[in-house]
Coordinates of C-alpha atoms in Angstrom, one line a residue:
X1 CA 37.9 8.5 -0.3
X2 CA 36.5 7.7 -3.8
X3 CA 35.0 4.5 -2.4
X4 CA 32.9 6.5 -0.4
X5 CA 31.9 9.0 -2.4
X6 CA 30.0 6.2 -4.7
X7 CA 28.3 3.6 -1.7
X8 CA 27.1 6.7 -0.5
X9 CA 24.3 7.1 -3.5
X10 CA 24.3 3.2 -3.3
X11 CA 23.2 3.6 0.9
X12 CA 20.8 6.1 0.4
X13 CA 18.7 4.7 -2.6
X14 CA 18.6 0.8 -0.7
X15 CA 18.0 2.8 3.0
X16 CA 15.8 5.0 1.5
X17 CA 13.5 2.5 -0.1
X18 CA 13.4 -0.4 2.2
X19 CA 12.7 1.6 5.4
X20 CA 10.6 3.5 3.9
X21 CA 8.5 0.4 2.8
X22 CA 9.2 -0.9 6.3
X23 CA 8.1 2.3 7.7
X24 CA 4.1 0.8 6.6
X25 CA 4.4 -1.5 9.4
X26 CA 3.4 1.5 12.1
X27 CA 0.0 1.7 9.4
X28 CA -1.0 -2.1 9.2
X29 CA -1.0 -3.3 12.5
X30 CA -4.2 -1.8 14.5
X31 CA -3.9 -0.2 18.1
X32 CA -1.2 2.8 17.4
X33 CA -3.9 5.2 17.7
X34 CA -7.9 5.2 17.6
X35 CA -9.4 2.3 15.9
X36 CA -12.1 0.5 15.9
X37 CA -13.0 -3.2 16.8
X38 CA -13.8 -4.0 12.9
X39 CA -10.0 -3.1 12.0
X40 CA -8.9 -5.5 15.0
X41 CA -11.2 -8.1 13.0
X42 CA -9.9 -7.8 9.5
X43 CA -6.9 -7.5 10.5
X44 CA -6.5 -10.8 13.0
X45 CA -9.2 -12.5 10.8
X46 CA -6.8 -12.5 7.6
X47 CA -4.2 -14.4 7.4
X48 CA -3.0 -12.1 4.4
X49 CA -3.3 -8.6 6.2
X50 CA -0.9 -10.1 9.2
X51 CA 1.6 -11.7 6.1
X52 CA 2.2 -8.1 4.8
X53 CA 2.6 -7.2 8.2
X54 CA 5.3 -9.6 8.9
X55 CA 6.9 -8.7 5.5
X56 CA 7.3 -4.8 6.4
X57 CA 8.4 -5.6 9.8
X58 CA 11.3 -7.6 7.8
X59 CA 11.3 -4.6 5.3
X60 CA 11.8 -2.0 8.3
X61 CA 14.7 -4.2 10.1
X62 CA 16.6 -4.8 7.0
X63 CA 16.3 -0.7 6.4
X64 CA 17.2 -0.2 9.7
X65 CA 20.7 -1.8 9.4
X66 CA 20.7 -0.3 6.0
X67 CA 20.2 3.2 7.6
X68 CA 23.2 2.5 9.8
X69 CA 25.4 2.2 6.5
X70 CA 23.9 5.5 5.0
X71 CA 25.0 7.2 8.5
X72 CA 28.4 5.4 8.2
X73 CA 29.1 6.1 4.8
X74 CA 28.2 10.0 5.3
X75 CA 30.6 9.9 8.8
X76 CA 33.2 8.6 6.8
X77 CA 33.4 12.2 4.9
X78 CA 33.9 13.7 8.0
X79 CA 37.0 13.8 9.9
X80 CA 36.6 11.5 13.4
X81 CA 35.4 14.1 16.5
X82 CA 33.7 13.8 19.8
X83 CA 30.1 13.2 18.4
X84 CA 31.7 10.4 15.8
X85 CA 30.8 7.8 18.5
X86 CA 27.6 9.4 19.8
X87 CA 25.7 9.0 16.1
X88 CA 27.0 5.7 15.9
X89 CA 26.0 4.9 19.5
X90 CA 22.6 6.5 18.7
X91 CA 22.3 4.5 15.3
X92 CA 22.5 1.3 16.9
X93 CA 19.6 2.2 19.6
X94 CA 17.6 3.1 16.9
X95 CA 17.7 -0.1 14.8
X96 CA 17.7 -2.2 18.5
X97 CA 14.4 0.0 19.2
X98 CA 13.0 -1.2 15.8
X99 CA 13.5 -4.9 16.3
X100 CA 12.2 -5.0 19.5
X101 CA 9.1 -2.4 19.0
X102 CA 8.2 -4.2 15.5
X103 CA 8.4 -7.8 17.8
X104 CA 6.1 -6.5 20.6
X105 CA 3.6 -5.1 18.0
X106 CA 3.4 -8.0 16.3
X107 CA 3.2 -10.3 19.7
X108 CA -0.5 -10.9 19.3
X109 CA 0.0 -12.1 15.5
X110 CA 2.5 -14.2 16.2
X111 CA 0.8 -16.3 19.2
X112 CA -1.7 -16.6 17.0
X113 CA 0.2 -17.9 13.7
X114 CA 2.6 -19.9 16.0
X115 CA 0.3 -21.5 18.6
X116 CA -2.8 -21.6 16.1
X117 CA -5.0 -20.1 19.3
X118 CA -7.5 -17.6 18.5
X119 CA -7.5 -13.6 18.6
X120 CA -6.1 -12.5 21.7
X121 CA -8.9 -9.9 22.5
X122 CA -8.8 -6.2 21.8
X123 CA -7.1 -4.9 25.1
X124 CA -4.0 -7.1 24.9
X125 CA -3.4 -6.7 21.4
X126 CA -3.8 -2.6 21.3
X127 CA -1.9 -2.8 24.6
X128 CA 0.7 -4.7 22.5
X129 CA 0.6 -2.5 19.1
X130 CA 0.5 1.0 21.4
X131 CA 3.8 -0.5 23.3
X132 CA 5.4 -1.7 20.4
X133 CA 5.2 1.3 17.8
X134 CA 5.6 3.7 20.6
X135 CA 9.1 2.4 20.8
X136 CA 9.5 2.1 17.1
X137 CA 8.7 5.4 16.7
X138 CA 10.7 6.9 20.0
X139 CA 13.5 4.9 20.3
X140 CA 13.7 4.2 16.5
X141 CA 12.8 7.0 14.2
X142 CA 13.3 9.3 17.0
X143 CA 17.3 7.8 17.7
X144 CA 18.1 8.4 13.3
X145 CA 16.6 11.7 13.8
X146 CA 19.2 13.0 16.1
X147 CA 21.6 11.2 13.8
X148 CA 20.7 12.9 10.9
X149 CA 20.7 16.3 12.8
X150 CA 23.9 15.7 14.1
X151 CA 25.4 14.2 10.8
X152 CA 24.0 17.5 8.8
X153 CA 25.2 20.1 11.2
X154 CA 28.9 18.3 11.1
X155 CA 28.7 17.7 7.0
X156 CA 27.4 21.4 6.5
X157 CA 30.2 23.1 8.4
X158 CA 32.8 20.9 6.9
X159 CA 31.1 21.3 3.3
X160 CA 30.9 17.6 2.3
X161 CA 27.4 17.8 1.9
X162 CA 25.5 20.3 -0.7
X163 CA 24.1 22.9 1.4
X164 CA 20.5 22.8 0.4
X165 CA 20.5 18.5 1.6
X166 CA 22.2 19.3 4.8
X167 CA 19.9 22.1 5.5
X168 CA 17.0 20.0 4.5
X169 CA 18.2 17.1 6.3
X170 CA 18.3 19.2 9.5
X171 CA 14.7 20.7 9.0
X172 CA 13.2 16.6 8.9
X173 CA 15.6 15.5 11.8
X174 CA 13.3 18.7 13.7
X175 CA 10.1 17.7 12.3
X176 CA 10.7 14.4 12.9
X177 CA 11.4 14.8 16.3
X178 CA 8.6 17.9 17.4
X179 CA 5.8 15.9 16.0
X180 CA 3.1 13.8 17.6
X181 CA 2.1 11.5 14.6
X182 CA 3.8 8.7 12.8
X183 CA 3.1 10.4 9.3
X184 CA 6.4 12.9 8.9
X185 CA 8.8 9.4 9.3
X186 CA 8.5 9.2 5.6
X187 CA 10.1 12.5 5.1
X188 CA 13.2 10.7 6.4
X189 CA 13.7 8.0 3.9
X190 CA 12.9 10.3 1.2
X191 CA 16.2 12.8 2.3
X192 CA 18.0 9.7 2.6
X193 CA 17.2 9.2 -0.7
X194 CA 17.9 12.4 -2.2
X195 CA 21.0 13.3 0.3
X196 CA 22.6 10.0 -1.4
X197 CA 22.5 11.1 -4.6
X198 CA 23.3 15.5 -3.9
X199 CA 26.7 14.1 -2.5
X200 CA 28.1 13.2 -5.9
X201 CA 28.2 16.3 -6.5
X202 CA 30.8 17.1 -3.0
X203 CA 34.0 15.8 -3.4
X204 CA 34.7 13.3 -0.1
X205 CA 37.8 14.9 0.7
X206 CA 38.8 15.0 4.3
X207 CA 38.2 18.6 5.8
X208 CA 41.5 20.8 6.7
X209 CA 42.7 20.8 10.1
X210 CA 41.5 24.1 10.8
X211 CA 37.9 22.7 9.6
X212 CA 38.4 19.3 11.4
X213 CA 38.9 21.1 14.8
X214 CA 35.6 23.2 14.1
X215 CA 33.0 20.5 13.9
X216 CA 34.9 17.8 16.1

């Protein structure tokens, strides 16, 4: 298991960073929340603001498959149960969710770049943006939520995380999940992060039978 116990830091830290710099898309594209027509303008007026916003949408999918290593790497500590193929599952709908929220969000923006037509209007493209990061943030930061819950609860009873980062871990997956803004997502990349590097401290041995039967 020493293979795992060193990706794991190695998942965390690449996870960690690019989603979290992905995780900018939901602030650059206008029409998540209340804005106003002269953010619709300067955003589909520069040809620079949509770039970057085509750049953290690649930055968020790439994270999102780099997420699902970080969740694989800290299942592979645990021994196989029930809820093995569930976070796995749940992993995949989360990075699906991101692809195809990010590409509706960006709809508008991409007509435009592609086709060379003008601005779309301001109903179509926040009916677009709302859609899009609504499913980002529901089906995709919502999904690795319950992953991380689930994966925290398993690695705390089994001890192959430190306390404190499965504790912690389980506290984001909550907040994550009970709020109503897009703000606490970063909180998530961040543990990632910091859980990567607290497991070098855990050895990645494979839990006792007696242990293995309690959090299968």
């Amino acid at each position: 298991m020493a293979d795992h116990r060193s990706r794991l830091p190695l998942a965390g830290v690449l996870a960690g960073l690019t989603f979290g710099a992905g995780l900018f898309t939901l602030f650059t594209i206008p029409g998540g929340g209340d804005v106003t027509d002269q953010q619709f303008a300067d955003f589909y007026n520069s040809a620079a603001h949509r770039a970057t916003a085509f750049g953290l949408y690649l930055a968020l999918v790439v994270g999102s498959w780099l997420m699902m290593w970080f969740f694989t790497e800290l299942g592979s500590r645990l021994e196989p149960g029930r809820l093995t193929g569930f976070t796995h599952r749940m992993a995949s709908i989360g990075t699906a969710a991101v692809l195809i929220g990010g590409a509706i969000a960006l709809a508008p923006a991409s007509v435009q770049v592609n086709s060379g037509r003008p601005f779309v209007g301001i109903p179509i493209a926040q009916t677009f943006a709302h859609a899009g990061l609504l499913v980002v943030i529901v089906g995709g930061v919502y999904s690795f939520a319950v992953v991380t819950f689930v994966l925290c609860l398993r690695s705390r009873r089994a001890a192959t995380l430190p306390g404190w980062a499965a504790i912690s871990g389980m506290v984001v997956a909550v907040l994550l999940l009970a709020a109503y803004v897009v703000a606490p997502a970063v909180l998530l990349p961040a543990w990632v992060i910091i859980a990567g590097f607290g497991a070098r401290r855990v050895p990645a041995t494979a839990p006792t039978p007696t242990t293995a039967h309690v959090v299968a």
